[in-house]
Amino acid sequence: MSVEAVGRTPGRLGGEGRTIAGRRLRLKRVREWPIYAFLFACASLSIVTTFGIIFVLFEETYHFFEEVSIIEFLTATEWTPLFTEKHFGVLPLLSATFFIALMAMVFALPLGLAIAIYLSEYAPERLRAIVKPILEILAGIPTVVYGYFALQFISPEIVRFLFGSDTPQINALAASIAMAVMILPLVSSLSEDSMRAVPYSLREGAYGLGANRYEVSTRVVVPAALSGIVAASILAISRAVGETMIVAIAAGLQPNLSWNPLEGMETMTAYIVQVSLGETPRGTIEYTSIFAIGFMLFVSTLLLNVLAQWLLARFREVYE
């Protein structure tokens, strides 16, 4: 074999090898294409579903506002679409929704934060491994159970005991307490995860400066995990705003523009349940009002989730 042939052989063999490798790669891609297509379809399903929900809500909401002024809808203080004299002021439903959700956060946030601090900074690892799963079981209880728990126990045994036996059994305070118990695992679990993500070097530095465990927990760990705590709180509020069965059972089905927690009031989700359980003909103003309320509820929870994501991105601390 000549020197020139020897010199050309590696290049020729290398080219053949690259050709074979390219064919194998193309064959592999052809075989894996159904898998890629299936995974892409799964990822796209949630997006398509979201746009489908938005389209249906917007279509029926548009029909509703063809008959009702949007100014009346947003500013009027009476909501009586099921009566002979119809009024479509959403303020009683809107105020009740956020009033009950905020009251629930008043109970859940301090208690959830205290639980998170204990599990993150004080509890032994073995105890934490037992307590945290038990606490998260609360998130798996059906909300209808919380509703009847509020109606049959919280209202007669706690609310009436504190404020008198003449307090109505159906009231916003009982619903907010039950809702606080429901969202407690969300606040405590996410906050505790954020605290445990804080590096131990920060804790060791604080201990080295003479701080005790309480000072380390409240002045070092909590501020360092503040973005996660705030995001958990907003997500809990959005969960409370969208809650249905607790408020439908325990808070009442009577629109009431009031800030008295001992009175019954109707939220946006409770109204949707009330009308959906009846025999409301399709195409009527009562029927389209469900979608108008649903669209407002969708926008409210969307804004809360966007706010949570913004706060998480804006104030997030990255540790290495």
Short mmCIF file of C-alpha atoms in Angstrom, two decimals:
data_model
loop_
_atom_site.label_atom_id
_atom_site.label_comp_id
_atom_site.label_asym_id
_atom_site.label_seq_id
_atom_site.Cartn_x
_atom_site.Cartn_y
_atom_site.Cartn_z
CA MET A 1 0.00 0.00 0.00
CA SER A 2 1.38 3.40 -0.96
CA VAL A 3 1.99 6.20 1.45
CA GLU A 4 -0.77 8.26 -0.19
CA ALA A 5 -3.28 5.43 0.21
CA VAL A 6 -2.33 4.99 3.82
CA GLY A 7 -2.78 8.69 4.35
CA ARG A 8 -6.23 8.64 2.76
CA THR A 9 -7.52 5.56 4.61
CA PRO A 10 -8.20 7.15 8.02
CA GLY A 11 -10.06 10.02 6.43
CA ARG A 12 -12.17 7.69 4.26
CA LEU A 13 -12.96 5.44 7.19
CA GLY A 14 -13.69 8.46 9.35
CA GLY A 15 -16.18 9.75 6.78
CA GLU A 16 -17.90 6.36 6.62
CA GLY A 17 -18.02 6.27 10.39
CA ARG A 18 -19.64 9.71 10.52
CA THR A 19 -22.16 8.61 7.91
CA ILE A 20 -23.09 5.53 9.94
CA ALA A 21 -23.34 7.60 13.12
CA GLY A 22 -25.55 10.10 11.34
CA ARG A 23 -27.85 7.35 10.11
CA ARG A 24 -28.10 5.90 13.61
CA LEU A 25 -28.88 9.33 15.02
CA ARG A 26 -31.63 9.92 12.46
CA LEU A 27 -33.05 6.46 13.12
CA LYS A 28 -33.02 7.16 16.85
CA ARG A 29 -34.84 10.44 16.31
CA VAL A 30 -37.46 8.74 14.17
CA ARG A 31 -38.04 6.12 16.86
CA GLU A 32 -38.23 8.73 19.62
CA TRP A 33 -40.48 11.12 17.69
CA PRO A 34 -43.74 9.59 19.05
CA ILE A 35 -42.40 10.05 22.58
CA TYR A 36 -41.54 13.69 21.90
CA ALA A 37 -44.96 14.24 20.36
CA PHE A 38 -46.73 12.65 23.33
CA LEU A 39 -44.79 14.73 25.87
CA PHE A 40 -45.42 17.91 23.87
CA ALA A 41 -49.14 17.11 23.74
CA CYS A 42 -49.20 16.62 27.51
CA ALA A 43 -47.40 19.93 28.04
CA SER A 44 -49.76 21.72 25.64
CA LEU A 45 -52.90 20.26 27.21
CA SER A 46 -52.85 22.62 30.18
CA ILE A 47 -52.35 25.64 27.91
CA VAL A 48 -55.16 24.59 25.58
CA THR A 49 -57.45 23.92 28.55
CA THR A 50 -56.70 27.34 30.03
CA PHE A 51 -57.49 29.10 26.77
CA GLY A 52 -60.67 27.03 26.44
CA ILE A 53 -61.82 28.10 29.90
CA ILE A 54 -61.03 31.74 29.15
CA PHE A 55 -62.93 31.56 25.86
CA VAL A 56 -66.07 30.07 27.44
CA LEU A 57 -65.99 32.54 30.33
CA PHE A 58 -65.43 35.51 28.03
CA GLU A 59 -68.16 34.47 25.60
CA GLU A 60 -70.87 34.11 28.24
CA THR A 61 -69.62 37.17 30.14
CA TYR A 62 -69.94 39.20 26.97
CA HIS A 63 -73.59 38.13 26.65
CA PHE A 64 -74.14 39.15 30.28
CA PHE A 65 -72.75 42.65 29.74
CA GLU A 66 -74.93 43.05 26.68
CA GLU A 67 -77.83 43.31 29.13
CA VAL A 68 -76.14 44.73 32.23
CA SER A 69 -74.00 47.83 32.45
CA ILE A 70 -70.45 47.12 33.55
CA ILE A 71 -70.54 50.30 35.66
CA GLU A 72 -73.59 49.01 37.53
CA PHE A 73 -71.93 45.63 37.91
CA LEU A 74 -68.80 47.09 39.52
CA THR A 75 -70.32 49.89 41.61
CA ALA A 76 -73.87 48.94 42.67
CA THR A 77 -74.36 47.52 46.16
CA GLU A 78 -77.30 45.16 45.56
CA TRP A 79 -77.11 41.67 44.08
CA THR A 80 -80.57 40.19 43.49
CA PRO A 81 -80.55 38.39 40.12
CA LEU A 82 -82.89 35.67 41.40
CA PHE A 83 -85.66 38.07 42.52
CA THR A 84 -88.37 39.80 40.53
CA GLU A 85 -86.62 43.16 40.83
CA LYS A 86 -83.15 42.34 39.58
CA HIS A 87 -79.99 44.17 40.62
CA PHE A 88 -76.51 43.22 39.51
CA GLY A 89 -74.08 44.97 41.82
CA VAL A 90 -71.23 42.57 42.53
CA LEU A 91 -69.79 44.47 45.50
CA PRO A 92 -71.60 42.36 48.18
CA LEU A 93 -70.20 39.14 46.69
CA LEU A 94 -66.76 40.62 46.09
CA SER A 95 -66.42 42.10 49.57
CA ALA A 96 -67.61 38.89 51.24
CA THR A 97 -65.13 36.82 49.24
CA PHE A 98 -62.07 38.83 50.20
CA PHE A 99 -63.32 39.61 53.72
CA ILE A 100 -63.62 35.93 54.61
CA ALA A 101 -60.31 35.12 52.88
CA LEU A 102 -58.49 37.88 54.78
CA MET A 103 -60.00 36.77 58.09
CA ALA A 104 -58.81 33.25 57.36
CA MET A 105 -55.30 34.58 56.75
CA VAL A 106 -55.42 36.48 60.05
CA PHE A 107 -55.78 33.09 61.77
CA ALA A 108 -53.63 30.97 59.46
CA LEU A 109 -50.61 33.20 58.84
CA PRO A 110 -49.33 33.67 62.43
CA LEU A 111 -50.05 30.06 63.36
CA GLY A 112 -48.58 28.69 60.14
CA LEU A 113 -45.47 30.83 60.48
CA ALA A 114 -45.00 29.72 64.08
CA ILE A 115 -45.33 26.07 63.03
CA ALA A 116 -42.84 26.62 60.21
CA ILE A 117 -40.31 28.22 62.58
CA TYR A 118 -40.68 25.36 65.04
CA LEU A 119 -40.31 22.63 62.43
CA SER A 120 -37.37 24.36 60.77
CA GLU A 121 -35.38 25.60 63.75
CA TYR A 122 -36.49 23.79 66.90
CA ALA A 123 -37.99 20.37 66.16
CA PRO A 124 -35.70 17.32 66.10
CA GLU A 125 -35.45 15.67 62.70
CA ARG A 126 -37.33 12.58 63.85
CA LEU A 127 -40.20 14.65 65.27
CA ARG A 128 -40.32 16.80 62.13
CA ALA A 129 -40.57 13.69 59.96
CA ILE A 130 -43.69 12.71 61.95
CA VAL A 131 -45.39 16.07 62.50
CA LYS A 132 -45.11 17.54 59.00
CA PRO A 133 -46.88 14.65 57.18
CA ILE A 134 -49.61 14.66 59.82
CA LEU A 135 -50.06 18.41 59.35
CA GLU A 136 -50.26 18.03 55.59
CA ILE A 137 -53.09 15.51 55.98
CA LEU A 138 -55.32 18.53 56.63
CA ALA A 139 -54.86 19.52 53.00
CA GLY A 140 -56.38 16.21 51.89
CA ILE A 141 -59.63 16.54 53.82
CA PRO A 142 -62.57 17.35 51.50
CA THR A 143 -63.72 20.92 51.85
CA VAL A 144 -67.34 19.84 52.32
CA VAL A 145 -66.19 18.21 55.56
CA TYR A 146 -64.70 21.54 56.67
CA GLY A 147 -67.99 23.21 55.81
CA TYR A 148 -70.09 20.95 57.99
CA PHE A 149 -67.40 21.07 60.69
CA ALA A 150 -67.78 24.86 60.73
CA LEU A 151 -71.57 24.63 60.76
CA GLN A 152 -71.94 21.91 63.40
CA PHE A 153 -68.98 22.60 65.69
CA ILE A 154 -67.15 25.89 65.15
CA SER A 155 -70.27 28.04 64.99
CA PRO A 156 -72.24 26.58 67.95
CA GLU A 157 -69.30 25.60 70.18
CA ILE A 158 -66.79 28.40 69.55
CA VAL A 159 -68.45 31.43 67.95
CA ARG A 160 -71.62 31.30 70.04
CA PHE A 161 -69.60 30.56 73.17
CA LEU A 162 -67.51 33.69 72.60
CA PHE A 163 -70.16 36.09 71.28
CA GLY A 164 -73.41 34.83 72.75
CA SER A 165 -76.09 32.30 71.94
CA ASP A 166 -78.05 34.80 69.82
CA THR A 167 -75.31 34.77 67.19
CA PRO A 168 -76.60 33.29 63.90
CA GLN A 169 -75.39 29.77 63.31
CA ILE A 170 -74.47 30.71 59.74
CA ASN A 171 -71.84 33.44 59.92
CA ALA A 172 -68.65 34.54 58.21
CA LEU A 173 -66.43 34.01 61.27
CA ALA A 174 -67.09 30.27 61.46
CA ALA A 175 -66.37 29.92 57.75
CA SER A 176 -63.13 31.87 58.05
CA ILE A 177 -61.90 29.72 60.96
CA ALA A 178 -62.60 26.53 59.03
CA MET A 179 -60.90 28.00 55.97
CA ALA A 180 -57.88 28.94 58.11
CA VAL A 181 -57.53 25.31 59.18
CA MET A 182 -57.75 24.25 55.55
CA ILE A 183 -55.00 26.58 54.28
CA LEU A 184 -52.78 26.12 57.34
CA PRO A 185 -50.73 23.30 55.74
CA LEU A 186 -50.12 25.45 52.66
CA VAL A 187 -48.74 28.34 54.72
CA SER A 188 -46.70 26.25 57.14
CA SER A 189 -45.29 23.75 54.63
CA LEU A 190 -44.17 26.27 52.01
CA SER A 191 -42.78 28.62 54.65
CA GLU A 192 -40.89 25.79 56.32
CA ASP A 193 -39.41 24.72 52.98
CA SER A 194 -38.23 28.29 52.37
CA MET A 195 -36.63 28.46 55.82
CA ARG A 196 -34.82 25.18 55.42
CA ALA A 197 -33.41 26.44 52.12
CA VAL A 198 -31.53 29.16 54.02
CA PRO A 199 -27.87 28.04 54.32
CA TYR A 200 -26.69 26.93 57.73
CA SER A 201 -23.67 29.18 57.32
CA LEU A 202 -25.94 32.17 58.04
CA ARG A 203 -27.16 30.52 61.21
CA GLU A 204 -23.62 29.62 62.27
CA GLY A 205 -22.48 33.20 61.64
CA ALA A 206 -25.29 34.54 63.83
CA TYR A 207 -24.49 32.04 66.57
CA GLY A 208 -20.85 33.07 66.35
CA LEU A 209 -21.88 36.68 67.02
CA GLY A 210 -23.65 35.61 70.20
CA ALA A 211 -27.26 35.34 69.02
CA ASN A 212 -29.55 32.80 70.63
CA ARG A 213 -31.84 30.43 68.75
CA TYR A 214 -34.86 32.74 68.90
CA GLU A 215 -32.87 35.67 67.51
CA VAL A 216 -31.43 33.50 64.75
CA SER A 217 -34.89 32.27 63.82
CA THR A 218 -36.64 35.66 63.77
CA ARG A 219 -33.83 38.00 62.69
CA VAL A 220 -31.84 35.83 60.30
CA VAL A 221 -33.84 32.89 58.97
CA VAL A 222 -37.24 34.56 58.56
CA PRO A 223 -35.88 37.66 56.75
CA ALA A 224 -33.75 35.43 54.51
CA ALA A 225 -36.80 33.31 53.61
CA LEU A 226 -39.18 36.27 53.38
CA SER A 227 -39.83 35.95 49.65
CA GLY A 228 -40.97 32.34 50.02
CA ILE A 229 -43.12 33.21 53.03
CA VAL A 230 -44.82 36.08 51.20
CA ALA A 231 -45.39 33.92 48.12
CA ALA A 232 -46.88 31.16 50.30
CA SER A 233 -49.20 33.68 51.93
CA ILE A 234 -50.47 35.04 48.62
CA LEU A 235 -50.98 31.54 47.24
CA ALA A 236 -52.94 30.70 50.40
CA ILE A 237 -55.11 33.79 49.90
CA SER A 238 -55.81 32.80 46.30
CA ARG A 239 -56.74 29.33 47.53
CA ALA A 240 -59.09 30.86 50.08
CA VAL A 241 -60.66 33.19 47.51
CA GLY A 242 -61.50 30.23 45.28
CA GLU A 243 -62.88 28.06 48.07
CA THR A 244 -66.48 26.97 47.50
CA MET A 245 -68.03 24.43 49.85
CA ILE A 246 -66.94 25.95 53.16
CA VAL A 247 -68.47 29.34 52.40
CA ALA A 248 -71.53 27.83 50.71
CA ILE A 249 -72.34 25.76 53.81
CA ALA A 250 -71.11 27.91 56.71
CA ALA A 251 -71.16 31.54 55.49
CA GLY A 252 -74.61 31.58 53.92
CA LEU A 253 -76.27 32.25 50.57
CA GLN A 254 -77.60 35.74 51.22
CA PRO A 255 -75.70 38.67 49.63
CA ASN A 256 -74.78 41.09 52.39
CA LEU A 257 -72.50 44.10 52.07
CA SER A 258 -71.24 44.06 55.64
CA TRP A 259 -67.98 43.90 57.57
CA ASN A 260 -69.55 42.21 60.59
CA PRO A 261 -68.03 38.69 60.83
CA LEU A 262 -70.97 37.49 62.93
CA GLU A 263 -73.40 37.94 60.04
CA GLY A 264 -74.04 35.61 57.15
CA MET A 265 -72.87 36.65 53.71
CA GLU A 266 -72.52 35.17 50.25
CA THR A 267 -69.26 34.91 48.33
CA MET A 268 -68.76 34.68 44.58
CA THR A 269 -68.18 30.93 44.66
CA ALA A 270 -71.22 30.37 46.88
CA TYR A 271 -73.41 32.20 44.37
CA ILE A 272 -72.12 30.01 41.56
CA VAL A 273 -73.04 26.94 43.61
CA GLN A 274 -76.47 28.37 44.44
CA VAL A 275 -77.42 29.02 40.83
CA SER A 276 -75.76 25.89 39.46
CA LEU A 277 -77.79 23.67 41.78
CA GLY A 278 -81.04 25.23 40.55
CA GLU A 279 -82.76 24.82 37.23
CA THR A 280 -81.61 28.00 35.55
CA PRO A 281 -82.40 27.94 31.81
CA ARG A 282 -79.47 28.42 29.48
CA GLY A 283 -79.28 31.83 27.89
CA THR A 284 -81.08 33.70 30.68
CA ILE A 285 -79.53 36.60 32.54
CA GLU A 286 -79.27 34.43 35.66
CA TYR A 287 -77.35 31.83 33.69
CA THR A 288 -74.88 34.28 32.16
CA SER A 289 -74.37 35.95 35.55
CA ILE A 290 -72.61 32.76 36.70
CA PHE A 291 -69.97 33.27 34.04
CA ALA A 292 -69.59 36.97 34.83
CA ILE A 293 -68.90 36.08 38.45
CA GLY A 294 -66.63 33.24 37.35
CA PHE A 295 -64.67 35.58 35.08
CA MET A 296 -64.16 38.05 37.92
CA LEU A 297 -63.07 35.21 40.19
CA PHE A 298 -60.66 33.98 37.52
CA VAL A 299 -59.13 37.44 37.11
CA SER A 300 -58.81 37.88 40.89
CA THR A 301 -56.99 34.60 41.47
CA LEU A 302 -54.85 35.16 38.37
CA LEU A 303 -53.71 38.55 39.66
CA LEU A 304 -52.91 37.06 43.06
CA ASN A 305 -50.82 34.30 41.49
CA VAL A 306 -49.01 36.78 39.24
CA LEU A 307 -48.30 38.92 42.32
CA ALA A 308 -46.92 35.88 44.13
CA GLN A 309 -44.63 35.01 41.21
CA TRP A 310 -43.43 38.62 40.97
CA LEU A 311 -42.65 38.80 44.67
CA LEU A 312 -40.86 35.47 44.49
CA ALA A 313 -38.72 36.65 41.57
CA ARG A 314 -38.18 40.16 42.96
CA PHE A 315 -37.10 39.32 46.48
CA ARG A 316 -35.75 35.82 46.06
CA GLU A 317 -32.38 35.18 47.66
CA VAL A 318 -30.08 32.76 45.84
CA TYR A 319 -27.53 31.02 48.01
CA GLU A 320 -24.61 28.92 46.87
#
